[in-house]
PDB file of C-alpha atoms in Angstrom:
ATOM      1  CA  MET A   1     -59.369  71.099 -67.519  1.00 49.00           C
ATOM      2  CA  ASP A   2     -55.984  72.159 -68.882  1.00 55.00           C
ATOM      3  CA  PRO A   3     -53.973  68.904 -69.190  1.00 57.00           C
ATOM      4  CA  ARG A   4     -50.857  70.808 -68.118  1.00 57.00           C
ATOM      5  CA  ILE A   5     -52.341  71.733 -64.733  1.00 54.00           C
ATOM      6  CA  LEU A   6     -53.175  69.153 -62.078  1.00 53.00           C
ATOM      7  CA  LEU A   7     -54.961  69.921 -58.791  1.00 52.00           C
ATOM      8  CA  ILE A   8     -54.091  67.316 -56.164  1.00 52.00           C
ATOM      9  CA  LEU A   9     -56.159  66.887 -53.024  1.00 51.00           C
ATOM     10  CA  ILE A  10     -54.618  64.605 -50.420  1.00 50.00           C
ATOM     11  CA  SER A  11     -56.633  63.540 -47.390  1.00 52.00           C
ATOM     12  CA  MET A  12     -54.677  62.081 -44.477  1.00 50.00           C
ATOM     13  CA  VAL A  13     -56.181  60.512 -41.375  1.00 48.00           C
ATOM     14  CA  SER A  14     -53.847  59.972 -38.428  1.00 45.00           C
ATOM     15  CA  TYR A  15     -54.241  58.110 -35.161  1.00 45.00           C
ATOM     16  CA  THR A  16     -51.866  58.690 -32.237  1.00 44.00           C
ATOM     17  CA  SER A  17     -51.806  57.848 -28.524  1.00 42.00           C
ATOM     18  CA  LEU A  18     -52.080  61.573 -27.820  1.00 50.00           C
ATOM     19  CA  ASP A  19     -55.565  61.529 -29.345  1.00 75.00           C
ATOM     20  CA  LYS A  20     -57.181  59.231 -26.780  1.00 85.00           C
ATOM     21  CA  ILE A  21     -60.629  60.202 -25.550  1.00 89.00           C
ATOM     22  CA  TYR A  22     -61.656  58.743 -22.195  1.00 91.00           C
ATOM     23  CA  TYR A  23     -65.197  57.864 -21.134  1.00 91.00           C
ATOM     24  CA  PHE A  24     -66.516  57.114 -17.660  1.00 91.00           C
ATOM     25  CA  VAL A  25     -69.230  54.434 -17.803  1.00 93.00           C
ATOM     26  CA  ASN A  26     -71.370  54.565 -14.684  1.00 91.00           C
ATOM     27  CA  GLN A  27     -72.531  50.962 -14.889  1.00 93.00           C
ATOM     28  CA  SER A  28     -71.356  48.374 -12.386  1.00 95.00           C
ATOM     29  CA  LYS A  29     -69.744  45.431 -14.158  1.00 97.00           C
ATOM     30  CA  ASN A  30     -67.051  42.901 -13.410  1.00 98.00           C
ATOM     31  CA  LEU A  31     -63.768  43.366 -15.269  1.00 98.00           C
ATOM     32  CA  ASP A  32     -64.545  40.949 -18.124  1.00 98.00           C
ATOM     33  CA  ASP A  33     -67.988  42.447 -18.777  1.00 98.00           C
ATOM     34  CA  ALA A  34     -66.565  45.972 -18.558  1.00 98.00           C
ATOM     35  CA  GLN A  35     -63.918  45.061 -21.108  1.00 98.00           C
ATOM     36  CA  GLN A  36     -66.514  43.569 -23.441  1.00 98.00           C
ATOM     37  CA  TYR A  37     -68.642  46.735 -23.157  1.00 98.00           C
ATOM     38  CA  CYS A  38     -65.655  48.968 -23.974  1.00 97.00           C
ATOM     39  CA  ARG A  39     -64.646  46.851 -26.949  1.00 97.00           C
ATOM     40  CA  GLU A  40     -68.175  46.830 -28.342  1.00 97.00           C
ATOM     41  CA  ASN A  41     -68.787  50.559 -27.889  1.00 97.00           C
ATOM     42  CA  TYR A  42     -65.328  52.188 -27.936  1.00 95.00           C
ATOM     43  CA  ILE A  43     -61.901  50.534 -28.281  1.00 95.00           C
ATOM     44  CA  ASP A  44     -60.996  49.016 -24.902  1.00 97.00           C
ATOM     45  CA  LEU A  45     -60.708  49.644 -21.202  1.00 97.00           C
ATOM     46  CA  ALA A  46     -58.612  52.725 -20.468  1.00 95.00           C
ATOM     47  CA  SER A  47     -54.828  52.539 -20.679  1.00 95.00           C
ATOM     48  CA  THR A  48     -52.633  55.484 -19.696  1.00 92.00           C
ATOM     49  CA  ASP A  49     -49.096  56.567 -20.587  1.00 89.00           C
ATOM     50  CA  ASP A  50     -48.243  59.268 -18.055  1.00 87.00           C
ATOM     51  CA  LEU A  51     -49.565  61.741 -15.488  1.00 86.00           C
ATOM     52  CA  ALA A  52     -50.874  63.992 -18.259  1.00 84.00           C
ATOM     53  CA  ALA A  53     -53.050  61.119 -19.466  1.00 83.00           C
ATOM     54  CA  MET A  54     -54.332  60.747 -15.911  1.00 83.00           C
ATOM     55  CA  ASP A  55     -55.416  64.375 -16.013  1.00 82.00           C
ATOM     56  CA  GLU A  56     -57.290  63.647 -19.242  1.00 80.00           C
ATOM     57  CA  LEU A  57     -58.962  60.689 -17.573  1.00 78.00           C
ATOM     58  CA  PHE A  58     -60.461  62.950 -14.936  1.00 76.00           C
ATOM     59  CA  ALA A  59     -61.117  66.003 -17.080  1.00 74.00           C
ATOM     60  CA  GLN A  60     -64.635  65.031 -18.139  1.00 63.00           C
ATOM     61  CA  GLU A  61     -66.656  65.266 -14.927  1.00 63.00           C
ATOM     62  CA  ASN A  62     -66.646  64.879 -11.143  1.00 60.00           C
ATOM     63  CA  TYR A  63     -66.410  61.252 -10.018  1.00 62.00           C
ATOM     64  CA  THR A  64     -66.600  61.784  -6.259  1.00 60.00           C
ATOM     65  CA  TYR A  65     -69.907  59.890  -6.068  1.00 70.00           C
ATOM     66  CA  SER A  66     -68.043  56.664  -6.781  1.00 81.00           C
ATOM     67  CA  GLU A  67     -65.190  55.104  -4.826  1.00 89.00           C
ATOM     68  CA  SER A  68     -63.319  53.369  -7.645  1.00 93.00           C
ATOM     69  CA  ALA A  69     -63.532  52.314 -11.292  1.00 94.00           C
ATOM     70  CA  TRP A  70     -61.862  49.668 -13.430  1.00 97.00           C
ATOM     71  CA  ILE A  71     -59.058  50.527 -15.830  1.00 97.00           C
ATOM     72  CA  GLY A  72     -57.462  48.107 -18.291  1.00 97.00           C
ATOM     73  CA  LEU A  73     -54.479  46.880 -16.250  1.00 98.00           C
ATOM     74  CA  LYS A  74     -54.459  43.237 -15.161  1.00 97.00           C
ATOM     75  CA  LYS A  75     -51.984  40.882 -13.516  1.00 97.00           C
ATOM     76  CA  ILE A  76     -50.513  38.056 -15.586  1.00 94.00           C
ATOM     77  CA  ASN A  77     -48.176  35.178 -14.767  1.00 90.00           C
ATOM     78  CA  LEU A  78     -44.912  36.602 -16.115  1.00 91.00           C
ATOM     79  CA  LYS A  79     -42.818  39.488 -14.812  1.00 92.00           C
ATOM     80  CA  TRP A  80     -40.740  41.611 -17.154  1.00 92.00           C
ATOM     81  CA  TRP A  81     -38.555  44.725 -16.883  1.00 95.00           C
ATOM     82  CA  HIS A  82     -39.636  48.240 -17.867  1.00 95.00           C
ATOM     83  CA  TRP A  83     -38.332  51.772 -17.681  1.00 98.00           C
ATOM     84  CA  ALA A  84     -40.464  54.121 -15.590  1.00 97.00           C
ATOM     85  CA  ILE A  85     -40.610  56.706 -18.394  1.00 96.00           C
ATOM     86  CA  SER A  86     -43.279  55.170 -20.614  1.00 93.00           C
ATOM     87  CA  ASP A  87     -43.420  57.749 -23.438  1.00 90.00           C
ATOM     88  CA  ARG A  88     -42.619  55.752 -26.568  1.00 86.00           C
ATOM     89  CA  GLU A  89     -41.362  58.848 -28.360  1.00 89.00           C
ATOM     90  CA  PHE A  90     -38.668  59.181 -25.678  1.00 95.00           C
ATOM     91  CA  TYR A  91     -36.895  56.091 -27.039  1.00 96.00           C
ATOM     92  CA  LYS A  92     -35.302  55.442 -30.407  1.00 94.00           C
ATOM     93  CA  ALA A  93     -35.364  51.934 -31.857  1.00 94.00           C
ATOM     94  CA  GLY A  94     -34.062  49.430 -29.303  1.00 94.00           C
ATOM     95  CA  GLU A  95     -33.448  51.994 -26.558  1.00 97.00           C
ATOM     96  CA  ALA A  96     -36.372  50.905 -24.379  1.00 96.00           C
ATOM     97  CA  ASP A  97     -34.700  47.491 -24.120  1.00 96.00           C
ATOM     98  CA  TYR A  98     -31.237  48.750 -23.162  1.00 97.00           C
ATOM     99  CA  ARG A  99     -29.862  46.919 -20.110  1.00 96.00           C
ATOM    100  CA  ASN A 100     -26.287  46.946 -18.813  1.00 96.00           C
ATOM    101  CA  TRP A 101     -26.562  44.011 -16.431  1.00 95.00           C
ATOM    102  CA  ALA A 102     -23.538  42.995 -14.436  1.00 94.00           C
ATOM    103  CA  PRO A 103     -22.125  39.586 -15.453  1.00 90.00           C
ATOM    104  CA  LEU A 104     -24.634  36.782 -14.734  1.00 81.00           C
ATOM    105  CA  GLN A 105     -27.016  39.302 -13.116  1.00 77.00           C
ATOM    106  CA  GLU A 106     -29.683  38.977 -15.813  1.00 65.00           C
ATOM    107  CA  ILE A 107     -30.099  35.252 -15.122  1.00 61.00           C
ATOM    108  CA  ASP A 108     -29.512  35.484 -11.358  1.00 64.00           C
ATOM    109  CA  ILE A 109     -32.622  37.479 -10.490  1.00 65.00           C
ATOM    110  CA  VAL A 110     -34.228  36.964  -7.084  1.00 68.00           C
ATOM    111  CA  ASP A 111     -38.022  36.788  -7.160  1.00 75.00           C
ATOM    112  CA  ASN A 112     -38.688  39.678  -4.768  1.00 84.00           C
ATOM    113  CA  GLU A 113     -35.946  41.954  -6.125  1.00 92.00           C
ATOM    114  CA  ASP A 114     -37.986  43.890  -8.664  1.00 95.00           C
ATOM    115  CA  CYS A 115     -36.161  47.233  -8.853  1.00 96.00           C
ATOM    116  CA  GLY A 116     -33.026  48.149 -10.762  1.00 97.00           C
ATOM    117  CA  ILE A 117     -29.922  49.819  -9.368  1.00 97.00           C
ATOM    118  CA  MET A 118     -26.686  51.052 -10.960  1.00 98.00           C
ATOM    119  CA  ASP A 119     -23.239  51.011  -9.374  1.00 98.00           C
ATOM    120  CA  SER A 120     -20.417  53.494  -9.894  1.00 97.00           C
ATOM    121  CA  SER A 121     -19.027  51.353 -12.730  1.00 97.00           C
ATOM    122  CA  GLY A 122     -22.312  51.686 -14.630  1.00 98.00           C
ATOM    123  CA  GLN A 123     -23.490  48.096 -14.220  1.00 97.00           C
ATOM    124  CA  PHE A 124     -27.086  47.145 -13.395  1.00 97.00           C
ATOM    125  CA  PHE A 125     -28.249  44.906 -10.555  1.00 95.00           C
ATOM    126  CA  ASP A 126     -31.668  43.884  -9.258  1.00 94.00           C
ATOM    127  CA  ASP A 127     -32.570  44.840  -5.675  1.00 95.00           C
ATOM    128  CA  SER A 128     -35.476  44.915  -3.272  1.00 95.00           C
ATOM    129  CA  CYS A 129     -37.689  47.921  -3.948  1.00 96.00           C
ATOM    130  CA  VAL A 130     -37.933  48.702  -0.214  1.00 96.00           C
ATOM    131  CA  THR A 131     -34.178  49.076   0.298  1.00 97.00           C
ATOM    132  CA  LEU A 132     -33.207  52.662   1.166  1.00 98.00           C
ATOM    133  CA  ARG A 133     -30.907  54.075  -1.505  1.00 98.00           C
ATOM    134  CA  HIS A 134     -29.803  57.272  -3.197  1.00 98.00           C
ATOM    135  CA  PHE A 135     -31.298  57.706  -6.662  1.00 98.00           C
ATOM    136  CA  ILE A 136     -31.073  59.616  -9.929  1.00 98.00           C
ATOM    137  CA  CYS A 137     -33.901  61.603 -11.483  1.00 98.00           C
ATOM    138  CA  TYR A 138     -34.372  62.696 -15.068  1.00 98.00           C
ATOM    139  CA  ASP A 139     -35.493  66.296 -15.598  1.00 97.00           C
ATOM    140  CA  GLY A 140     -37.234  66.755 -18.921  1.00 94.00           C
ATOM    141  CA  LYS A 141     -37.166  70.553 -18.792  1.00 94.00           C
ATOM    142  CA  ASP A 142     -33.433  70.729 -19.476  1.00 94.00           C
ATOM    143  CA  GLN A 143     -32.881  67.027 -20.258  1.00 94.00           C
ATOM    144  CA  SER A 144     -30.534  66.607 -17.307  1.00 97.00           C
ATOM    145  CA  TYR A 145     -29.737  63.877 -14.782  1.00 98.00           C
ATOM    146  CA  VAL A 146     -29.937  64.752 -11.085  1.00 98.00           C
ATOM    147  CA  PHE A 147     -28.275  62.749  -8.320  1.00 98.00           C
ATOM    148  CA  ILE A 148     -30.404  62.883  -5.148  1.00 98.00           C
ATOM    149  CA  ASN A 149     -28.384  62.475  -1.973  1.00 98.00           C
ATOM    150  CA  MET A 150     -31.305  61.170   0.080  1.00 98.00           C
ATOM    151  CA  ALA A 151     -32.022  57.520   0.887  1.00 98.00           C
ATOM    152  CA  LYS A 152     -35.501  56.395  -0.132  1.00 98.00           C
ATOM    153  CA  THR A 153     -37.313  53.279  -1.251  1.00 98.00           C
ATOM    154  CA  TRP A 154     -37.752  52.924  -5.025  1.00 98.00           C
ATOM    155  CA  ARG A 155     -41.412  53.971  -4.874  1.00 97.00           C
ATOM    156  CA  ASP A 156     -40.673  57.008  -2.682  1.00 97.00           C
ATOM    157  CA  ALA A 157     -37.780  57.934  -4.954  1.00 98.00           C
ATOM    158  CA  GLN A 158     -40.166  57.817  -7.915  1.00 98.00           C
ATOM    159  CA  ARG A 159     -42.648  60.093  -6.152  1.00 96.00           C
ATOM    160  CA  TYR A 160     -39.839  62.543  -5.383  1.00 98.00           C
ATOM    161  CA  CYS A 161     -38.663  62.587  -9.005  1.00 98.00           C
ATOM    162  CA  ARG A 162     -42.211  63.086 -10.284  1.00 96.00           C
ATOM    163  CA  GLN A 163     -42.784  65.953  -7.873  1.00 96.00           C
ATOM    164  CA  TYR A 164     -39.536  67.868  -8.347  1.00 97.00           C
ATOM    165  CA  HIS A 165     -38.251  66.728 -11.755  1.00 97.00           C
ATOM    166  CA  THR A 166     -39.861  64.349 -14.267  1.00 96.00           C
ATOM    167  CA  GLU A 167     -39.246  60.691 -13.389  1.00 97.00           C
ATOM    168  CA  LEU A 168     -36.604  58.248 -12.202  1.00 98.00           C
ATOM    169  CA  VAL A 169     -33.940  58.118 -14.882  1.00 98.00           C
ATOM    170  CA  SER A 170     -34.089  55.832 -17.910  1.00 98.00           C
ATOM    171  CA  VAL A 171     -30.785  54.669 -19.383  1.00 98.00           C
ATOM    172  CA  ARG A 172     -31.260  54.373 -23.123  1.00 98.00           C
ATOM    173  CA  ASN A 173     -27.793  53.655 -24.517  1.00 98.00           C
ATOM    174  CA  LYS A 174     -24.081  53.333 -23.725  1.00 98.00           C
ATOM    175  CA  ASN A 175     -23.463  57.060 -23.943  1.00 98.00           C
ATOM    176  CA  GLU A 176     -26.156  57.834 -21.383  1.00 98.00           C
ATOM    177  CA  ASN A 177     -24.887  54.984 -19.234  1.00 98.00           C
ATOM    178  CA  LEU A 178     -21.474  56.677 -19.094  1.00 98.00           C
ATOM    179  CA  GLN A 179     -22.983  60.087 -18.304  1.00 98.00           C
ATOM    180  CA  ILE A 180     -25.150  58.759 -15.494  1.00 98.00           C
ATOM    181  CA  GLN A 181     -22.527  56.556 -13.850  1.00 97.00           C
ATOM    182  CA  LYS A 182     -20.272  59.623 -13.448  1.00 97.00           C
ATOM    183  CA  LEU A 183     -22.841  61.015 -10.989  1.00 98.00           C
ATOM    184  CA  ILE A 184     -22.624  57.974  -8.701  1.00 98.00           C
ATOM    185  CA  PRO A 185     -20.108  58.214  -5.829  1.00 98.00           C
ATOM    186  CA  ALA A 186     -17.484  55.475  -5.794  1.00 97.00           C
ATOM    187  CA  GLY A 187     -18.793  52.335  -4.109  1.00 96.00           C
ATOM    188  CA  ASP A 188     -22.421  53.524  -4.120  1.00 98.00           C
ATOM    189  CA  LYS A 189     -25.385  51.847  -5.805  1.00 98.00           C
ATOM    190  CA  VAL A 190     -28.406  53.984  -6.681  1.00 98.00           C
ATOM    191  CA  PHE A 191     -31.956  53.419  -7.854  1.00 98.00           C
ATOM    192  CA  ILE A 192     -32.670  54.095 -11.517  1.00 98.00           C
ATOM    193  CA  GLY A 193     -36.028  53.932 -13.287  1.00 98.00           C
ATOM    194  CA  LEU A 194     -35.839  50.210 -14.037  1.00 98.00           C
ATOM    195  CA  PHE A 195     -38.471  47.941 -12.496  1.00 97.00           C
ATOM    196  CA  ARG A 196     -40.325  44.757 -13.257  1.00 95.00           C
ATOM    197  CA  ASP A 197     -43.870  43.659 -12.596  1.00 95.00           C
ATOM    198  CA  ALA A 198     -46.457  41.178 -13.856  1.00 95.00           C
ATOM    199  CA  TYR A 199     -49.102  43.558 -15.231  1.00 97.00           C
ATOM    200  CA  MET A 200     -50.346  44.063 -18.780  1.00 96.00           C
ATOM    201  CA  TRP A 201     -52.867  46.436 -20.351  1.00 97.00           C
ATOM    202  CA  SER A 202     -55.944  44.829 -21.874  1.00 96.00           C
ATOM    203  CA  ASP A 203     -55.348  46.617 -25.205  1.00 94.00           C
ATOM    204  CA  ASN A 204     -51.776  45.193 -25.261  1.00 92.00           C
ATOM    205  CA  SER A 205     -50.343  48.663 -24.785  1.00 90.00           C
ATOM    206  CA  LYS A 206     -46.650  48.639 -23.878  1.00 89.00           C
ATOM    207  CA  SER A 207     -47.094  51.523 -21.446  1.00 94.00           C
ATOM    208  CA  SER A 208     -45.000  51.072 -18.295  1.00 96.00           C
ATOM    209  CA  PHE A 209     -46.771  53.905 -16.462  1.00 96.00           C
ATOM    210  CA  ARG A 210     -47.827  52.907 -12.941  1.00 96.00           C
ATOM    211  CA  ASN A 211     -49.556  55.064 -10.325  1.00 95.00           C
ATOM    212  CA  TRP A 212     -50.041  52.808  -7.302  1.00 96.00           C
ATOM    213  CA  HIS A 213     -51.362  53.933  -3.939  1.00 94.00           C
ATOM    214  CA  PRO A 214     -48.698  53.482  -1.207  1.00 91.00           C
ATOM    215  CA  ASN A 215     -48.345  49.811  -0.189  1.00 89.00           C
ATOM    216  CA  GLN A 216     -50.254  48.686  -3.282  1.00 94.00           C
ATOM    217  CA  PRO A 217     -50.652  46.307  -4.983  1.00 95.00           C
ATOM    218  CA  ASP A 218     -51.129  44.067  -1.946  1.00 95.00           C
ATOM    219  CA  GLY A 219     -52.414  40.939  -3.685  1.00 94.00           C
ATOM    220  CA  SER A 220     -56.116  41.661  -3.092  1.00 95.00           C
ATOM    221  CA  GLY A 221     -56.878  40.693  -6.678  1.00 97.00           C
ATOM    222  CA  ASP A 222     -55.538  40.515 -10.223  1.00 98.00           C
ATOM    223  CA  CYS A 223     -57.309  43.572 -11.660  1.00 98.00           C
ATOM    224  CA  VAL A 224     -56.569  47.249 -11.181  1.00 98.00           C
ATOM    225  CA  MET A 225     -59.020  49.927 -10.131  1.00 97.00           C
ATOM    226  CA  GLN A 226     -58.660  53.684 -10.243  1.00 94.00           C
ATOM    227  CA  LEU A 227     -59.288  55.191  -6.807  1.00 92.00           C
ATOM    228  CA  LEU A 228     -61.451  58.218  -7.397  1.00 88.00           C
ATOM    229  CA  LYS A 229     -61.011  59.880  -3.991  1.00 82.00           C
ATOM    230  CA  GLU A 230     -57.354  59.083  -3.298  1.00 73.00           C
ATOM    231  CA  HIS A 231     -55.396  61.492  -5.494  1.00 70.00           C
ATOM    232  CA  ASN A 232     -56.178  59.375  -8.558  1.00 77.00           C
ATOM    233  CA  LEU A 233     -54.004  56.474  -7.363  1.00 93.00           C
ATOM    234  CA  TRP A 234     -54.452  52.766  -8.122  1.00 96.00           C
ATOM    235  CA  ASP A 235     -55.299  49.682  -6.080  1.00 97.00           C
ATOM    236  CA  ASP A 236     -55.764  46.012  -6.943  1.00 98.00           C
ATOM    237  CA  ASP A 237     -59.022  44.125  -6.424  1.00 98.00           C
ATOM    238  CA  GLN A 238     -60.829  40.935  -7.386  1.00 98.00           C
ATOM    239  CA  CYS A 239     -61.846  41.009 -11.045  1.00 98.00           C
ATOM    240  CA  SER A 240     -65.317  39.650 -10.203  1.00 98.00           C
ATOM    241  CA  ASN A 241     -66.310  42.715  -8.164  1.00 98.00           C
ATOM    242  CA  PRO A 242     -68.765  45.002  -9.988  1.00 97.00           C
ATOM    243  CA  LYS A 243     -67.581  48.586 -10.566  1.00 95.00           C
ATOM    244  CA  PRO A 244     -68.032  51.444 -13.004  1.00 95.00           C
ATOM    245  CA  PHE A 245     -65.168  51.726 -15.458  1.00 95.00           C
ATOM    246  CA  PHE A 246     -63.205  53.853 -17.900  1.00 94.00           C
ATOM    247  CA  CYS A 247     -63.113  53.183 -21.654  1.00 95.00           C
ATOM    248  CA  TYR A 248     -61.242  54.997 -24.377  1.00 94.00           C
ATOM    249  CA  SER A 249     -61.496  55.673 -28.085  1.00 92.00           C
ATOM    250  CA  ILE A 250     -59.136  57.336 -30.545  1.00 85.00           C
ATOM    251  CA  MET A 251     -59.758  60.705 -32.108  1.00 72.00           C
ATOM    252  CA  LYS A 252     -59.259  60.764 -35.872  1.00 60.00           C
ATOM    253  CA  LYS A 253     -57.324  63.688 -37.267  1.00 56.00           C
ATOM    254  CA  ARG A 254     -57.965  64.515 -40.894  1.00 54.00           C
ATOM    255  CA  GLN A 255     -55.585  66.735 -42.816  1.00 55.00           C
ATOM    256  CA  ILE A 256     -56.217  67.987 -46.336  1.00 54.00           C
ATOM    257  CA  ILE A 257     -53.262  69.026 -48.480  1.00 56.00           C
ATOM    258  CA  LYS A 258     -53.797  70.858 -51.767  1.00 58.00           C
ATOM    259  CA  MET A 259     -51.120  70.935 -54.437  1.00 59.00           C
ATOM    260  CA  VAL A 260     -51.163  72.516 -57.893  1.00 61.00           C
ATOM    261  CA  VAL A 261     -48.739  70.983 -60.374  1.00 60.00           C
ATOM    262  CA  LYS A 262     -47.899  72.880 -63.571  1.00 64.00           C
ATOM    263  CA  SER A 263     -45.859  71.302 -66.334  1.00 64.00           C
ATOM    264  CA  ASP A 264     -45.047  71.739 -70.003  1.00 67.00           C
ATOM    265  CA  GLN A 265     -46.003  68.089 -70.417  1.00 68.00           C
ATOM    266  CA  ASN A 266     -49.429  66.483 -70.227  1.00 69.00           C
ATOM    267  CA  VAL A 267     -49.886  65.719 -66.540  1.00 62.00           C
ATOM    268  CA  ASN A 268     -52.621  63.219 -67.410  1.00 67.00           C
ATOM    269  CA  ASP A 269     -50.040  60.994 -69.085  1.00 72.00           C
ATOM    270  CA  PRO A 270     -49.711  57.736 -67.071  1.00 72.00           C
ATOM    271  CA  GLY A 271     -45.928  58.023 -66.869  1.00 75.00           C
ATOM    272  CA  MET A 272     -46.187  61.607 -65.708  1.00 73.00           C
ATOM    273  CA  ASN A 273     -48.820  60.573 -63.142  1.00 71.00           C
ATOM    274  CA  MET A 274     -46.466  57.986 -61.665  1.00 75.00           C
ATOM    275  CA  ALA A 275     -43.602  60.482 -61.435  1.00 76.00           C
ATOM    276  CA  ILE A 276     -45.832  63.015 -59.692  1.00 74.00           C
ATOM    277  CA  LEU A 277     -47.213  60.376 -57.321  1.00 72.00           C
ATOM    278  CA  GLU A 278     -43.700  59.294 -56.323  1.00 77.00           C
ATOM    279  CA  LYS A 279     -42.752  62.912 -55.630  1.00 74.00           C
ATOM    280  CA  VAL A 280     -45.894  63.434 -53.550  1.00 73.00           C
ATOM    281  CA  LYS A 281     -45.175  60.277 -51.553  1.00 73.00           C
ATOM    282  CA  GLN A 282     -41.607  61.435 -50.875  1.00 76.00           C
ATOM    283  CA  LYS A 283     -42.871  64.787 -49.604  1.00 71.00           C
ATOM    284  CA  LEU A 284     -45.498  63.149 -47.368  1.00 70.00           C
ATOM    285  CA  GLU A 285     -42.930  60.783 -45.860  1.00 70.00           C
ATOM    286  CA  GLU A 286     -40.814  63.813 -44.978  1.00 71.00           C
ATOM    287  CA  MET A 287     -43.900  65.131 -43.163  1.00 64.00           C
ATOM    288  CA  GLY A 288     -44.262  61.935 -41.137  1.00 63.00           C
ATOM    289  CA  MET A 289     -46.410  59.627 -43.276  1.00 62.00           C
ATOM    290  CA  PRO A 290     -45.416  55.941 -42.758  1.00 61.00           C
ATOM    291  CA  ASN A 291     -43.178  54.792 -45.630  1.00 62.00           C
ATOM    292  CA  ASP A 292     -45.288  51.664 -46.184  1.00 57.00           C
ATOM    293  CA  THR A 293     -48.364  53.755 -47.086  1.00 60.00           C
ATOM    294  CA  ASN A 294     -49.580  53.239 -50.641  1.00 61.00           C
ATOM    295  CA  LEU A 295     -50.834  56.071 -52.836  1.00 62.00           C
ATOM    296  CA  GLU A 296     -52.938  55.651 -55.936  1.00 61.00           C
ATOM    297  CA  TRP A 297     -54.861  57.955 -58.267  1.00 59.00           C
ATOM    298  CA  LYS A 298     -58.583  58.495 -58.378  1.00 58.00           C
ATOM    299  CA  GLN A 299     -60.118  60.952 -60.843  1.00 53.00           C
ATOM    300  CA  SER A 300     -63.339  62.679 -59.806  1.00 51.00           C
ATOM    301  CA  SER A 301     -66.179  63.668 -62.101  1.00 50.00           C
ATOM    302  CA  GLU A 302     -64.785  67.231 -62.061  1.00 49.00           C
ATOM    303  CA  GLY A 303     -61.511  66.013 -63.540  1.00 50.00           C
ATOM    304  CA  ILE A 304     -59.627  66.415 -60.276  1.00 45.00           C
ATOM    305  CA  PHE A 305     -57.103  63.727 -59.421  1.00 47.00           C
ATOM    306  CA  ARG A 306     -57.000  62.593 -55.812  1.00 48.00           C
ATOM    307  CA  PRO A 307     -54.214  60.332 -54.521  1.00 49.00           C
ATOM    308  CA  LEU A 308     -55.777  57.768 -52.202  1.00 48.00           C
ATOM    309  CA  MET A 309     -53.817  56.458 -49.202  1.00 48.00           C
ATOM    310  CA  ARG A 310     -54.014  52.733 -48.483  1.00 49.00           C
TER     311      ARG A 310
END
């Protein structure tokens, strides 16, 4: 092989939440046994990020022969606040935690006031989710905010936003806070997409997506089941009840990149190798490779150098 020519083969394997594969397991198990089965054979019980993921959940086959199936959402002892839009790519660093609470409001939270509202000055308050209020939707098609001059409960407002726009609005930063508060009539307080609950996914996913049946959860149990005949909505039930269940795994994406490097110098020289490797790493980071990924050389029997990702 000409020492001035170097063929580089780079193999990249990526894993993303968009690559989830769902499996329906038609075996009746309690929640703990279902979780153990999923972890032994796949990754975990199913977690979902949005309505599109729900479509994927039901894309495999017809489940009408069963009434319900476990998913990986379970009640815990601590409530915390979320934004209704659960797509992690929607938020830059720190934006999912943005809160503009009114003075003392963050520590003066009433137990049954689990939904967030914004007043015309842009400050946040907690409120009962069954109060009738105007609300603001986010429309992802044109990235706009829409004030809805109809009084609804928080849950009904969310259904309206999902049907006609995208979701109840998330407020990610001060600039958006200013834009959204301008839509609120003086003296009014409106629902935004802020809510709190005491549920966590078994795979520790941070997804805030919820798809409850009306009037659910009603305290029937600590575990969440997917209703298979009720428009794909959720209900709570006792974790000890045997049910079929959904698991998920992650699809691996492999990408091969070929590069030919020509130089007047000997590209097999260790110093030259390091310079080339650094340039390759820079290019891969521009393409989305994590910057903490390590590359190293491996030479095949054919004399081809392959940077290995660690």
